[in-house]
CSV table of C-alpha atoms and ligand atoms in Angstrom, one decimal:
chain,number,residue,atom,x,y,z
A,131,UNK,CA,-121.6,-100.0,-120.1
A,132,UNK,CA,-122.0,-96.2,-121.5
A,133,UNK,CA,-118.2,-96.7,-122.8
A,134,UNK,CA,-119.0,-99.0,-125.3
A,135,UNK,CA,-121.4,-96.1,-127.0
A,136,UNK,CA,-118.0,-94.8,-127.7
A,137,UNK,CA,-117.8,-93.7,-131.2
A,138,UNK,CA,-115.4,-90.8,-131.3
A,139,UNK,CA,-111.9,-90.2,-130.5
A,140,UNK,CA,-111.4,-88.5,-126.9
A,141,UNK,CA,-108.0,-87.2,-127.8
A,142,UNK,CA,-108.3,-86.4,-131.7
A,143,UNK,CA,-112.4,-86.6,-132.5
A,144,UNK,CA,-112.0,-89.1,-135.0
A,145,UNK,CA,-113.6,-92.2,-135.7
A,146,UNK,CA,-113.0,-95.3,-133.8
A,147,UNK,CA,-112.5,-98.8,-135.3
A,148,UNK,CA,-114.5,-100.9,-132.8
A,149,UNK,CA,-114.3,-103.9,-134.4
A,150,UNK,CA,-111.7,-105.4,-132.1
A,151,UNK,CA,-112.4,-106.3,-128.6
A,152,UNK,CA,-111.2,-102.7,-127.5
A,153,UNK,CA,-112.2,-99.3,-130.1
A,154,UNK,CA,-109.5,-98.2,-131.5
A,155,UNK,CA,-109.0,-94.4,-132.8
A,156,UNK,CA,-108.6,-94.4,-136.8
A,157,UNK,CA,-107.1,-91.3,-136.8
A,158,UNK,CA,-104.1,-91.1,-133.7
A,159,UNK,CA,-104.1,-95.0,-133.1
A,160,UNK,CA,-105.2,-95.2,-129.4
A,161,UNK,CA,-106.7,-98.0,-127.9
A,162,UNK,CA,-109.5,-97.1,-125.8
A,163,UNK,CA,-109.8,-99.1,-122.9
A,164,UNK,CA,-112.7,-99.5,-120.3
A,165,UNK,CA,-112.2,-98.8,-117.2
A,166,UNK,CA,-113.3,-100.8,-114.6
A,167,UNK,CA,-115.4,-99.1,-112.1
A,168,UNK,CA,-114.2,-100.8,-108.6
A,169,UNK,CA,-116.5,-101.2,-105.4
A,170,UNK,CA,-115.3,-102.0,-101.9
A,171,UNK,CA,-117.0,-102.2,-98.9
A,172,UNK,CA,-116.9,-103.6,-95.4
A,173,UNK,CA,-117.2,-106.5,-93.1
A,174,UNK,CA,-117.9,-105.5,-89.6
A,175,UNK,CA,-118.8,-107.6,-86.5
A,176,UNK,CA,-120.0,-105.8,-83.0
A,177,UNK,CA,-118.5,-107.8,-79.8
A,178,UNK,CA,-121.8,-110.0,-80.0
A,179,UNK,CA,-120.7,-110.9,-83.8
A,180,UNK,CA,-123.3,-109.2,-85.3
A,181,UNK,CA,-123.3,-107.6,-88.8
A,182,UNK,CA,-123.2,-103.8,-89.5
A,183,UNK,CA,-125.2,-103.7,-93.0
A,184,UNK,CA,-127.1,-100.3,-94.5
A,185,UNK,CA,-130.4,-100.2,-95.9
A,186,UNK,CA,-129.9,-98.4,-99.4
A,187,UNK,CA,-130.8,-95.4,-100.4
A,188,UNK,CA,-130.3,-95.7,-104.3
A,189,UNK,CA,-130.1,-98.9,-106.5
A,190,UNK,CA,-129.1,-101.5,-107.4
A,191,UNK,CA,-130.7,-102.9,-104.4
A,192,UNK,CA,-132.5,-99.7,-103.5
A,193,UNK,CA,-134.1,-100.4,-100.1
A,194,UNK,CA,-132.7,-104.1,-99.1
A,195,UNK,CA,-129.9,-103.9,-96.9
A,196,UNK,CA,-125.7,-104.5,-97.6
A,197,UNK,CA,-122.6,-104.0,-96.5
A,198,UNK,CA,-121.4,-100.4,-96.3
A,199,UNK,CA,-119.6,-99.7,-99.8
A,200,UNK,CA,-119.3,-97.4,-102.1
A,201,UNK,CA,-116.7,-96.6,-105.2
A,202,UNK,CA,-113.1,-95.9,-105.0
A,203,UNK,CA,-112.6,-92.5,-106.9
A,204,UNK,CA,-109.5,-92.1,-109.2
A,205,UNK,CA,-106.7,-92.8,-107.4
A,206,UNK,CA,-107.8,-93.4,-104.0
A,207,UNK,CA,-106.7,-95.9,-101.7
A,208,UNK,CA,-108.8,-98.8,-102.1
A,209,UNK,CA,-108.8,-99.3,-98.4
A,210,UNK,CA,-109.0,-95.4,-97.4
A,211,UNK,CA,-112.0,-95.2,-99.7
A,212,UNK,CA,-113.8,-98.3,-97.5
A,213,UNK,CA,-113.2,-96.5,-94.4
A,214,UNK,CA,-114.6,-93.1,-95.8
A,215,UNK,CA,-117.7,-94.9,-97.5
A,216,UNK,CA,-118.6,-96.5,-93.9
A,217,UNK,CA,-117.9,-93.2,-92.0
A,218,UNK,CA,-120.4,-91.9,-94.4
A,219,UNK,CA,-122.9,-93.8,-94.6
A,220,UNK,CA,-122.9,-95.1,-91.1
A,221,UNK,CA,-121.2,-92.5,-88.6
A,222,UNK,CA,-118.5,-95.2,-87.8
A,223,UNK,CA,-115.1,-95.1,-88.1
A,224,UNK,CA,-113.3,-98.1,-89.0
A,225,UNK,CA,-109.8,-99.5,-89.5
A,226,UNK,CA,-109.5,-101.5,-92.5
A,227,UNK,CA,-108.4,-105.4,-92.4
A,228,UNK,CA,-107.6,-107.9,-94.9
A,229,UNK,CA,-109.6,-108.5,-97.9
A,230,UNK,CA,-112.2,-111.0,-97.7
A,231,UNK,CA,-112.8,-111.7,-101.1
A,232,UNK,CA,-112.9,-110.2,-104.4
A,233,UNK,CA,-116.6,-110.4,-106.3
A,234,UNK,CA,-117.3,-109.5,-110.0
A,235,UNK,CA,-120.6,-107.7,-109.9
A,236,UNK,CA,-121.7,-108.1,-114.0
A,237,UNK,CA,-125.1,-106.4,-114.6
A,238,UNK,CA,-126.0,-102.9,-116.1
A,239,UNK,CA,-125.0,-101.0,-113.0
A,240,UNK,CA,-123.0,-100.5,-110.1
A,241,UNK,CA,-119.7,-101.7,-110.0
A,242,UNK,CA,-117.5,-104.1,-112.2
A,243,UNK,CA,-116.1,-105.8,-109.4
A,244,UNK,CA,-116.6,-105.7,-104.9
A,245,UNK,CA,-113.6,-105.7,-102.5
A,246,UNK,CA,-114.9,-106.7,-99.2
A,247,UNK,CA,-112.7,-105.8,-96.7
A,248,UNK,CA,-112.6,-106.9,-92.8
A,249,UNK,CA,-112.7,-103.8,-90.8
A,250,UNK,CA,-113.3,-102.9,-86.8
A,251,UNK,CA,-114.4,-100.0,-85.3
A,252,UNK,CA,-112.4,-97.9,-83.5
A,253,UNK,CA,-114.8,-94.8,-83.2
A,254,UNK,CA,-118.1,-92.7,-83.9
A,255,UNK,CA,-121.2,-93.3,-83.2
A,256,UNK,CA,-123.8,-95.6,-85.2
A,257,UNK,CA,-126.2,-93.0,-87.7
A,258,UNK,CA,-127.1,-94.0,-90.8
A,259,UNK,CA,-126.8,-90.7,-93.6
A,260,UNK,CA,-125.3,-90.1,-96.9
A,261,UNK,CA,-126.9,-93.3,-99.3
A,262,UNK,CA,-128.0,-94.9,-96.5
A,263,UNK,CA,-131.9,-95.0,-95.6
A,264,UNK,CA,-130.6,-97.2,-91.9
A,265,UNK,CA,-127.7,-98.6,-90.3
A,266,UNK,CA,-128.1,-101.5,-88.1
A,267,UNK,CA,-125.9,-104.4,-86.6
A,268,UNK,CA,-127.7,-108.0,-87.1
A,269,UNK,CA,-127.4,-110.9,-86.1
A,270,UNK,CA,-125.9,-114.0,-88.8
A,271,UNK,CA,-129.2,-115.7,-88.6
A,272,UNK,CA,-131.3,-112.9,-88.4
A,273,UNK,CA,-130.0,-111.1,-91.6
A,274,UNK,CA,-132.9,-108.8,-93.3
A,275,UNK,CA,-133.4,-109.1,-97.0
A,276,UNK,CA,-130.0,-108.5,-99.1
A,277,UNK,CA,-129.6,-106.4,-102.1
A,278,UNK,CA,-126.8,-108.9,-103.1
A,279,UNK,CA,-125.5,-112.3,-102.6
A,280,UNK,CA,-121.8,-111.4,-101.9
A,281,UNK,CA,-123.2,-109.8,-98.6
A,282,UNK,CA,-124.1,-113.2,-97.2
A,283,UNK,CA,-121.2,-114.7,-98.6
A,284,UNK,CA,-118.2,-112.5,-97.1
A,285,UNK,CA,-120.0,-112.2,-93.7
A,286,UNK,CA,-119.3,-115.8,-93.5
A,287,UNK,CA,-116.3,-116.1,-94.4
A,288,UNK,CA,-115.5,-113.6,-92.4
A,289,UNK,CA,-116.5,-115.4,-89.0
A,290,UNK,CA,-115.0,-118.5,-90.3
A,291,UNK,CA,-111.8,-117.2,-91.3
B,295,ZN,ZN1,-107.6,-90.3,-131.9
């Protein structure tokens, strides 16, 4: 994480004691804390129980297929900011559900953790744009190759909840 680079006070410039398992500012005393950076994304089944994934356009994952996600930005509804990464990236409007489950995503990039959300359509029409390369609906058996495990993981739930 690029926070952990930190070396110098945002508020005051000085130096930060990061000895402790949060740097702490020598000079005014604040504790710097990381921010998590928080992913959501949604489930969505058509009326034959197929899948709505996107093919990404950027990494992780760049070109294998997920759920439509994307970040929540600073204080946006966690939910709201599902529905508006799906209309982006897929066309489709969607009413956002109950969570699924709650994933920690450690690794170099992308998020610190993945809200997947249960979601339905209730308008638009199916075109993939924004990060997405395609949009598709598939089948729980016929899945294409996923850029991560939680994908497989809430779409079952999912269905079995
Ligand atoms: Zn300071």
């Amino acid at each position: 994480m690029s926070s952990s680079a930190l070396v110098f006070c945002t508020a005051c410039a000085a130096r930060l004691d990061t000895s402790g398992q949060h740097p702490v500012c020598t000079g005014c005393g604040r504790t710097h804390f990381r921010d998590p950076k928080v992913g959501v994304g949604v489930v969505v089944h058509d009326a034959h129980g197929r899948l709505l994934l996107v093919r990404r356009g950027v990494g992780p994952g760049k070109g294998l297929w997920a759920l439509p996600a994307g970040f929540v930005d600073a204080d946006e509804d966690p939910r709201l900011a599902a529905a508006r990464e799906t209309r982006e990236e897929t066309g489709l409007q969607v009413e956002v559900g109950a969570v699924v489950d709650v994933y920690p995503t450690p690794g170099p990039s992308g998020a610190s953790f993945f809200l997947a959300f249960r979601a339905r359509v209730v308008g638009g029409e199916l075109a993939a744009a924004d990060d997405a390369l395609d949009a598709a609906f598939f089948g729980l058996d016929e899945l294409p190759e996923l850029a991560f495990e939680s994908t497989r993981d809430a779409a079952r739930r999912a269905v079995a909840s």
